[in-house]
Coordinates of C-alpha atoms in Angstrom, one line a residue:
Chain A
M1 CA 67.4 -9.2 36.9
T2 CA 70.0 -10.3 34.2
F3 CA 70.9 -13.3 36.4
L4 CA 67.3 -14.4 36.9
V5 CA 66.6 -14.1 33.2
T6 CA 70.2 -15.6 31.6
W7 CA 69.4 -18.2 34.0
V8 CA 66.3 -19.2 33.3
A9 CA 67.4 -19.2 29.3
S10 CA 70.2 -21.8 30.0
L11 CA 67.5 -24.2 32.1
L12 CA 65.2 -23.9 28.6
L13 CA 68.0 -24.8 26.2
I14 CA 69.3 -27.8 28.8
A15 CA 65.5 -28.9 29.1
A16 CA 64.9 -28.6 25.7
P17 CA 64.0 -32.0 24.2
F18 CA 66.3 -32.5 21.1
P19 CA 66.8 -36.1 19.0
A20 CA 69.4 -38.9 21.4
F21 CA 71.4 -38.8 18.0
M22 CA 72.1 -34.6 18.4
A23 CA 73.8 -35.8 22.4
I24 CA 76.9 -35.8 21.5
A25 CA 76.8 -32.4 19.4
L26 CA 74.8 -30.2 22.3
P27 CA 76.9 -27.3 23.7
Q28 CA 76.8 -27.4 27.3
W29 CA 74.6 -24.8 28.2
G30 CA 75.2 -24.5 31.7
L31 CA 79.2 -24.0 31.2
L32 CA 78.5 -21.5 28.2
F33 CA 76.0 -20.0 31.0
V34 CA 79.0 -19.0 34.1
V35 CA 81.9 -18.8 31.5
W36 CA 79.6 -15.7 30.5
W37 CA 79.3 -14.6 33.8
S38 CA 83.0 -15.0 35.4
L39 CA 84.1 -13.5 31.9
M40 CA 81.6 -10.6 31.4
R41 CA 80.6 -9.8 34.8
N42 CA 82.3 -11.7 37.5
Y43 CA 81.8 -8.0 39.3
Q44 CA 78.2 -8.9 39.4
L45 CA 78.6 -12.6 40.2
S46 CA 78.2 -14.4 43.7
I47 CA 79.5 -17.7 44.3
T48 CA 76.3 -19.1 46.6
L49 CA 74.5 -17.9 43.7
L50 CA 76.3 -19.9 41.4
T51 CA 76.6 -23.2 43.7
F52 CA 72.7 -22.8 44.3
S53 CA 71.9 -22.1 40.8
S54 CA 73.4 -25.3 39.2
L55 CA 71.1 -28.0 41.3
P56 CA 68.3 -27.6 39.1
I57 CA 70.9 -28.6 36.0
D58 CA 71.6 -31.6 38.2
V59 CA 67.8 -32.0 38.4
L60 CA 67.5 -31.5 34.3
Y61 CA 70.5 -33.9 33.9
G62 CA 70.0 -36.5 36.3
T63 CA 73.7 -36.3 37.5
A64 CA 74.1 -36.4 41.4
L65 CA 73.2 -33.1 43.1
G66 CA 76.3 -30.7 43.9
M67 CA 78.7 -31.9 40.4
H68 CA 77.6 -28.8 38.4
A69 CA 78.8 -26.9 41.2
F70 CA 81.8 -28.3 41.7
I71 CA 82.6 -27.8 37.8
F72 CA 81.0 -23.9 38.3
A73 CA 83.3 -23.1 41.0
L74 CA 86.0 -24.1 39.3
L75 CA 85.2 -22.7 36.1
A76 CA 84.4 -19.0 37.7
Y77 CA 87.9 -19.2 39.3
V78 CA 90.0 -19.6 36.1
L79 CA 87.8 -17.4 34.3
T80 CA 87.9 -14.9 36.6
L81 CA 91.3 -15.3 37.0
L82 CA 91.9 -15.3 32.9
G83 CA 89.2 -12.9 32.5
P84 CA 90.4 -8.9 31.5
R85 CA 93.3 -10.6 29.2
V86 CA 90.3 -13.1 27.7
R87 CA 88.2 -9.8 27.8
Q88 CA 90.4 -8.1 25.2
V89 CA 91.0 -10.5 22.3
N90 CA 88.9 -11.0 19.2
L91 CA 85.7 -13.1 19.5
V92 CA 87.8 -16.3 17.4
M93 CA 90.4 -16.4 20.0
Q94 CA 87.4 -16.4 23.1
S95 CA 86.4 -19.1 21.7
V96 CA 89.6 -21.0 21.7
V97 CA 90.1 -19.8 25.1
V98 CA 86.6 -20.9 25.8
F99 CA 87.6 -24.6 24.0
F100 CA 90.6 -25.1 26.2
V101 CA 88.5 -24.0 29.4
L102 CA 86.0 -26.0 28.8
L103 CA 87.8 -29.0 28.0
V104 CA 89.3 -28.8 31.2
A105 CA 85.8 -28.8 33.1
S106 CA 84.8 -31.8 31.1
A107 CA 87.9 -33.7 32.2
V108 CA 86.7 -32.8 35.8
S109 CA 83.2 -33.5 34.7
Y110 CA 84.3 -37.2 33.4
W111 CA 86.1 -37.6 36.8
A112 CA 83.2 -37.2 38.7
R113 CA 80.8 -38.7 36.4
T114 CA 82.9 -41.9 36.9
L115 CA 83.4 -41.4 40.9
T116 CA 79.6 -41.1 40.9
G117 CA 78.7 -44.5 39.1
L118 CA 78.2 -43.5 35.3
D119 CA 80.6 -45.0 32.3
P120 CA 81.0 -41.7 30.2
E121 CA 83.5 -41.6 26.6
F122 CA 85.4 -39.2 26.7
Y123 CA 85.4 -37.9 23.4
I124 CA 81.4 -37.3 23.5
L125 CA 82.1 -34.7 26.5
F126 CA 85.3 -33.7 23.6
T127 CA 82.3 -33.3 20.8
Q128 CA 80.2 -31.0 23.7
T129 CA 83.1 -29.5 24.1
L130 CA 84.1 -28.5 20.4
A131 CA 79.8 -27.5 19.9
S132 CA 80.2 -25.4 23.1
A133 CA 83.1 -23.5 21.7
I134 CA 81.8 -22.4 18.4
F135 CA 78.2 -21.7 20.0
W136 CA 80.2 -19.2 22.7
A137 CA 80.0 -16.0 20.4
P138 CA 76.2 -17.3 19.4
M139 CA 75.2 -17.2 23.2
R140 CA 77.5 -14.3 24.3
Y141 CA 75.4 -12.3 22.1
L142 CA 72.3 -13.4 23.1
F143 CA 73.2 -12.6 27.2
E144 CA 74.4 -9.4 26.0
R145 CA 71.2 -8.7 24.3
I146 CA 69.3 -10.2 27.5
A147 CA 71.6 -7.3 30.1
N148 CA 71.0 -5.1 27.4
F149 CA 66.8 -5.6 27.6
T150 CA 67.1 -6.0 31.2
G151 CA 69.3 -2.9 31.5
E152 CA 71.9 -4.0 32.8
A153 CA 74.1 -3.7 30.4
G154 CA 78.4 -3.9 31.1
A155 CA 80.3 -1.4 29.9
D156 CA 82.0 -4.2 28.2
S157 CA 78.8 -4.6 26.0
S158 CA 78.6 -4.3 22.5
Chain B
M1 CA 81.7 -3.2 42.4
R2 CA 84.1 -5.6 43.5
P3 CA 84.9 -8.9 41.1
L4 CA 84.1 -12.6 42.4
F5 CA 88.1 -13.2 42.5
S6 CA 89.4 -10.2 43.9
R7 CA 92.4 -10.9 45.7
T8 CA 94.2 -14.6 45.7
S9 CA 93.7 -15.2 48.9
V10 CA 90.3 -14.5 49.3
A11 CA 89.4 -16.0 45.7
I12 CA 91.5 -19.7 47.1
V13 CA 89.4 -19.5 50.1
R14 CA 85.7 -18.9 48.3
F15 CA 87.0 -21.3 45.7
V16 CA 87.8 -24.3 48.9
I17 CA 84.6 -23.6 50.0
A18 CA 82.2 -23.6 46.6
V19 CA 84.4 -27.0 46.2
T20 CA 83.8 -28.6 50.0
F21 CA 80.5 -27.9 49.6
S22 CA 79.9 -29.3 46.4
V23 CA 81.6 -32.4 47.0
A24 CA 80.0 -33.1 50.3
T25 CA 76.5 -32.3 48.0
M26 CA 77.8 -35.0 45.6
V27 CA 78.5 -37.4 48.6
V28 CA 75.2 -37.1 50.6
D29 CA 73.5 -37.5 47.6
V30 CA 75.0 -40.4 45.7
R31 CA 76.6 -42.3 48.9
F32 CA 73.7 -42.0 51.1
E33 CA 70.9 -41.0 49.1
A34 CA 69.6 -39.0 51.3
L35 CA 69.0 -35.9 49.7
S36 CA 65.8 -36.8 47.4
F37 CA 63.7 -34.7 48.7
V38 CA 65.4 -32.0 47.7
R39 CA 65.6 -33.3 43.9
Q40 CA 61.7 -34.0 44.6
A41 CA 61.2 -29.9 45.2
L42 CA 63.5 -29.0 42.5
K43 CA 61.9 -31.4 40.1
T44 CA 58.5 -29.8 40.7
S45 CA 59.5 -26.2 40.7
L46 CA 61.4 -27.5 37.3
W47 CA 58.1 -28.8 35.6
P48 CA 57.0 -25.2 34.0
I49 CA 60.5 -24.7 32.8
E50 CA 59.9 -28.0 30.9
K51 CA 56.4 -27.6 29.7
L52 CA 57.5 -24.5 28.1
A53 CA 60.9 -26.1 26.8
S54 CA 59.0 -29.0 25.1
A55 CA 56.4 -26.5 23.9
P56 CA 57.6 -25.9 20.5
Q57 CA 58.3 -29.6 20.1
E58 CA 54.8 -30.7 21.0
F59 CA 53.3 -27.9 18.9
S60 CA 55.3 -29.2 15.5
R61 CA 53.9 -32.7 16.6
S62 CA 50.5 -31.8 17.0
F63 CA 50.8 -29.4 13.7
A64 CA 52.5 -32.6 12.1
Q65 CA 49.4 -34.9 13.2
W66 CA 46.7 -32.5 12.2
L67 CA 48.2 -32.9 9.0
S68 CA 48.4 -36.3 8.4
F69 CA 45.2 -36.4 10.2
R70 CA 43.7 -34.5 6.9
V71 CA 45.5 -36.6 4.4
S72 CA 45.3 -40.1 5.7
L73 CA 41.9 -40.1 7.7
V74 CA 39.9 -42.8 5.4
G75 CA 43.0 -44.9 4.8
R76 CA 44.0 -45.2 8.2
L77 CA 40.5 -45.7 9.2
E78 CA 39.9 -48.8 7.0
S79 CA 43.2 -50.3 8.2
L80 CA 42.7 -49.6 11.8
S81 CA 39.1 -50.9 11.2
L82 CA 41.2 -54.1 9.7
D83 CA 43.8 -53.9 12.8
N84 CA 40.5 -54.3 15.2
E85 CA 38.7 -57.0 13.4
R86 CA 41.8 -59.3 13.7
L87 CA 42.9 -58.3 17.4
K88 CA 39.1 -58.8 18.1
T89 CA 39.3 -62.4 17.1
E90 CA 42.8 -62.8 18.6
Q91 CA 41.5 -61.6 22.0
L92 CA 38.9 -64.2 21.7
K93 CA 41.2 -67.1 21.3
L94 CA 43.6 -65.2 24.0
Q95 CA 40.5 -65.3 26.9
T96 CA 40.2 -69.1 25.8
L97 CA 43.7 -69.5 26.5
R98 CA 43.8 -67.5 29.5
A99 CA 41.1 -69.4 31.3
E100 CA 42.5 -72.9 30.4
N101 CA 45.9 -71.3 31.6
A102 CA 44.5 -70.1 35.4
E103 CA 42.3 -73.6 35.4
L104 CA 46.3 -75.7 34.6
R105 CA 47.9 -72.8 37.8
R106 CA 45.3 -73.3 39.5
L107 CA 45.5 -76.9 39.2
L108 CA 49.2 -76.6 40.1
S109 CA 48.6 -74.2 42.7
V110 CA 51.2 -71.5 40.9
K111 CA 50.5 -68.0 41.5
E112 CA 48.8 -65.9 38.8
R113 CA 52.2 -64.6 36.9
F114 CA 50.7 -62.1 34.3
S115 CA 49.0 -58.8 36.5
E116 CA 47.3 -56.3 33.4
Q117 CA 47.2 -53.2 35.8
L118 CA 49.2 -51.0 33.1
L119 CA 48.8 -47.4 32.9
Q120 CA 49.4 -45.6 30.1
A121 CA 51.9 -42.8 29.9
E122 CA 53.6 -40.5 27.5
I123 CA 57.2 -39.8 27.6
N124 CA 57.8 -36.3 27.8
R125 CA 61.5 -35.9 27.7
L126 CA 64.9 -38.1 27.9
S127 CA 68.1 -36.5 29.3
N128 CA 70.0 -34.4 27.3
D129 CA 73.2 -35.7 28.5
P130 CA 74.3 -38.8 26.6
F131 CA 75.7 -41.0 29.6
I132 CA 72.3 -40.9 31.3
H133 CA 69.6 -42.9 30.1
R134 CA 66.5 -41.7 32.0
A135 CA 63.1 -40.6 30.4
T136 CA 60.4 -38.3 32.1
I137 CA 56.8 -39.6 32.3
N138 CA 54.1 -37.3 32.8
R139 CA 52.3 -39.7 35.6
G140 CA 53.3 -39.5 39.2
F141 CA 52.5 -40.7 42.3
L142 CA 48.9 -39.2 42.2
A143 CA 47.8 -41.4 39.5
S144 CA 49.6 -44.4 41.7
V145 CA 53.4 -44.8 40.3
K146 CA 55.5 -46.3 42.8
K147 CA 59.3 -46.3 42.5
G148 CA 61.0 -50.0 41.2
Q149 CA 57.5 -50.6 39.3
P150 CA 58.0 -52.4 35.3
V151 CA 57.7 -49.7 32.6
L152 CA 56.8 -51.8 29.1
S153 CA 56.3 -50.7 25.6
A154 CA 54.5 -52.6 23.5
D155 CA 57.7 -54.3 22.6
G156 CA 59.3 -55.1 25.5
L157 CA 60.9 -54.0 29.3
V158 CA 61.8 -50.2 28.6
G159 CA 63.3 -50.1 32.2
Q160 CA 62.1 -49.1 36.0
V161 CA 60.8 -46.5 37.8
V162 CA 63.7 -44.5 40.1
A163 CA 61.7 -40.9 41.1
V164 CA 58.2 -40.4 41.7
Y165 CA 57.0 -36.6 41.1
P166 CA 54.1 -35.6 42.0
H167 CA 53.0 -35.1 38.0
A168 CA 56.1 -36.9 36.8
S169 CA 58.3 -39.5 37.2
E170 CA 61.9 -40.5 35.6
V171 CA 62.5 -43.8 34.1
L172 CA 65.8 -45.7 33.9
L173 CA 66.2 -46.6 31.0
V174 CA 67.5 -50.8 30.6
T175 CA 70.7 -49.4 28.5
D176 CA 71.4 -47.0 31.3
S177 CA 75.2 -48.6 32.4
T178 CA 74.4 -48.3 35.9
H179 CA 71.5 -50.6 35.2
Q180 CA 71.3 -54.4 35.8
L181 CA 69.0 -56.5 34.9
P182 CA 68.5 -60.7 35.8
V183 CA 66.8 -62.4 32.1
Q184 CA 67.0 -65.5 31.1
V185 CA 67.3 -66.8 27.5
T186 CA 63.4 -67.8 26.1
R187 CA 64.9 -71.0 23.5
T188 CA 67.2 -72.5 26.7
R189 CA 66.0 -71.1 29.9
D190 CA 69.9 -70.3 30.7
R191 CA 70.1 -67.1 32.7
A192 CA 72.1 -64.2 32.7
I193 CA 72.6 -60.3 34.0
A194 CA 71.5 -57.8 30.9
I195 CA 73.6 -54.4 31.8
G196 CA 73.3 -51.5 30.2
V197 CA 76.3 -50.1 28.2
G198 CA 75.0 -46.3 28.0
L199 CA 74.2 -46.9 24.3
L200 CA 70.7 -46.6 23.6
N201 CA 70.7 -49.8 21.1
R202 CA 73.1 -51.7 23.1
L203 CA 73.3 -54.2 26.2
E204 CA 75.9 -56.7 27.0
L205 CA 76.1 -60.3 29.1
R206 CA 79.0 -61.2 30.9
N207 CA 80.8 -63.4 32.7
L208 CA 79.3 -66.0 31.0
P209 CA 80.8 -69.7 30.4
D210 CA 82.4 -69.8 27.2
T211 CA 80.4 -73.4 26.7
V212 CA 77.4 -70.9 27.1
D213 CA 74.3 -72.2 24.8
M214 CA 73.9 -69.1 23.4
V215 CA 73.2 -67.9 19.3
S216 CA 72.6 -64.4 17.5
G217 CA 68.8 -64.2 17.4
D218 CA 67.9 -65.3 20.7
L219 CA 65.3 -64.0 22.8
L220 CA 66.1 -62.6 25.9
E221 CA 63.1 -61.8 28.7
T222 CA 63.2 -61.2 32.3
S223 CA 63.8 -63.9 34.9
G224 CA 61.8 -62.9 37.6
L225 CA 64.8 -63.3 40.0
G226 CA 65.1 -60.6 42.2
G227 CA 61.7 -60.5 42.5
R228 CA 61.7 -56.9 40.8
F229 CA 60.3 -57.7 37.9
Q230 CA 57.9 -60.5 36.7
S231 CA 59.3 -63.2 34.3
G232 CA 58.4 -63.7 31.0
I233 CA 59.1 -59.8 29.8
P234 CA 60.8 -59.9 26.4
V235 CA 64.0 -57.7 26.9
A236 CA 66.4 -58.0 24.2
R237 CA 67.6 -60.1 21.6
V238 CA 71.3 -61.2 21.4
I239 CA 73.4 -60.0 18.1
D240 CA 76.4 -61.4 18.4
V241 CA 78.5 -63.7 21.1
I242 CA 82.4 -63.0 21.8
R243 CA 84.1 -66.2 22.5
S244 CA 87.7 -65.1 22.8
P245 CA 90.3 -68.2 22.7
G246 CA 92.1 -67.8 26.1
Q247 CA 89.2 -66.7 27.7
P248 CA 87.8 -68.0 30.2
F249 CA 84.1 -66.5 29.7
A250 CA 81.9 -65.4 26.7
R251 CA 81.2 -61.9 26.2
V252 CA 77.6 -61.3 24.3
M253 CA 75.7 -58.9 22.6
A254 CA 71.8 -57.4 22.4
V255 CA 70.2 -55.2 21.4
P256 CA 66.4 -53.9 23.1
I257 CA 63.6 -55.2 21.3
A258 CA 61.9 -52.0 23.0
Q259 CA 63.0 -48.7 20.2
L260 CA 64.5 -46.8 23.1
S261 CA 65.0 -43.6 20.7
R262 CA 61.6 -43.3 19.2
L263 CA 59.6 -44.3 22.6
S264 CA 56.9 -42.0 22.7
L265 CA 53.8 -44.1 25.0
V266 CA 54.9 -46.3 27.3
M267 CA 52.9 -48.4 29.9
V268 CA 53.7 -48.5 33.9
D269 CA 53.1 -52.0 35.6
V270 CA 51.5 -50.6 39.0
S271 CA 50.2 -53.8 40.3
T272 CA 53.8 -54.5 40.6
E273 CA 55.0 -53.3 44.2
G274 CA 56.8 -50.7 44.5
S275 CA 58.2 -48.2 47.6
R276 CA 57.5 -43.9 47.5

């Protein structure tokens, strides 16, 4: 249930219309969704579910189908391995870790977009990664509230 | 409960399977374009999410319109009446010119150039991905929209329909980095290809001879080559011609005439042949 609600919340944030000038500073909501699940609830996460949940995100962004599945798998792998250590540090340090992990994901995204015929500017991916790291704390709070609301709060929720 | 990637070997196997699946999906989608039915089904099922996500914006827009309606109703009415009178007069002139043009074309045995089956549509959302210039409009194949049909604004060309769903369509804007458009200069009839560079206010004409007769302010219109767009639709205005010494080609920068970042209403030319 928590997965469904957090996923729909992420889709709503992705689909929400923002002015074009804000595009360079929009957080990567889909990636933050995966970060939260990989760090905080990886024992409830299924790679199949993650892969199929990424397809609507590709449709909303207009990217090639499978591109977000690729990035999600990479993020889930890295963050599940880092998870136990990252959960021990404070929120600011977590944001720093999230920034560097998302920067790697952005580099992969840049490469995938170039392969699919787009001409992306890396600095925009960089600013979006920075915005995502800044939004990690509120996003984590929101998702934990959702988990509390659906009655599936984890042991690490605060 | 066990972690997603609990043991290293299992983790690698799961990771490899997920990556293989996603890369295969990307190749099938981009290279063979064989997943359009999946995209169409997903897009249709995402319609409630898109409506819900745009609800606050639509509400604020309606509220602002209601406020301005109350405040400036009389002023707007007067201004619109004046505009209406002026347009009526111009339409009379236009009708005469159109009849004259049709007669001349009939005498020259030339096909009628402009059709006028324009379908009004509203832009629901622009892609939030800054590298993809796609807009979703609120008309789909139930309103006779077909893939490949041109989309216009009151100023000029906006783009073309690239995906059609029952109640919505996706429009690839002329500024998308994957979009290329045959154009000609209105003044000299020189032809070129206008390429999107991923910026909403920029088009580029590359590989033009250094001696090309093009100056800042020139109007670019569709040339009709390729058969997708009728000729004569305004596209962009030249803002800079870069001639580098020693380089065989000049680069021309242009700005789209349609205000792509501020569009809300567009028109789809449904008279143009498209494909489902």
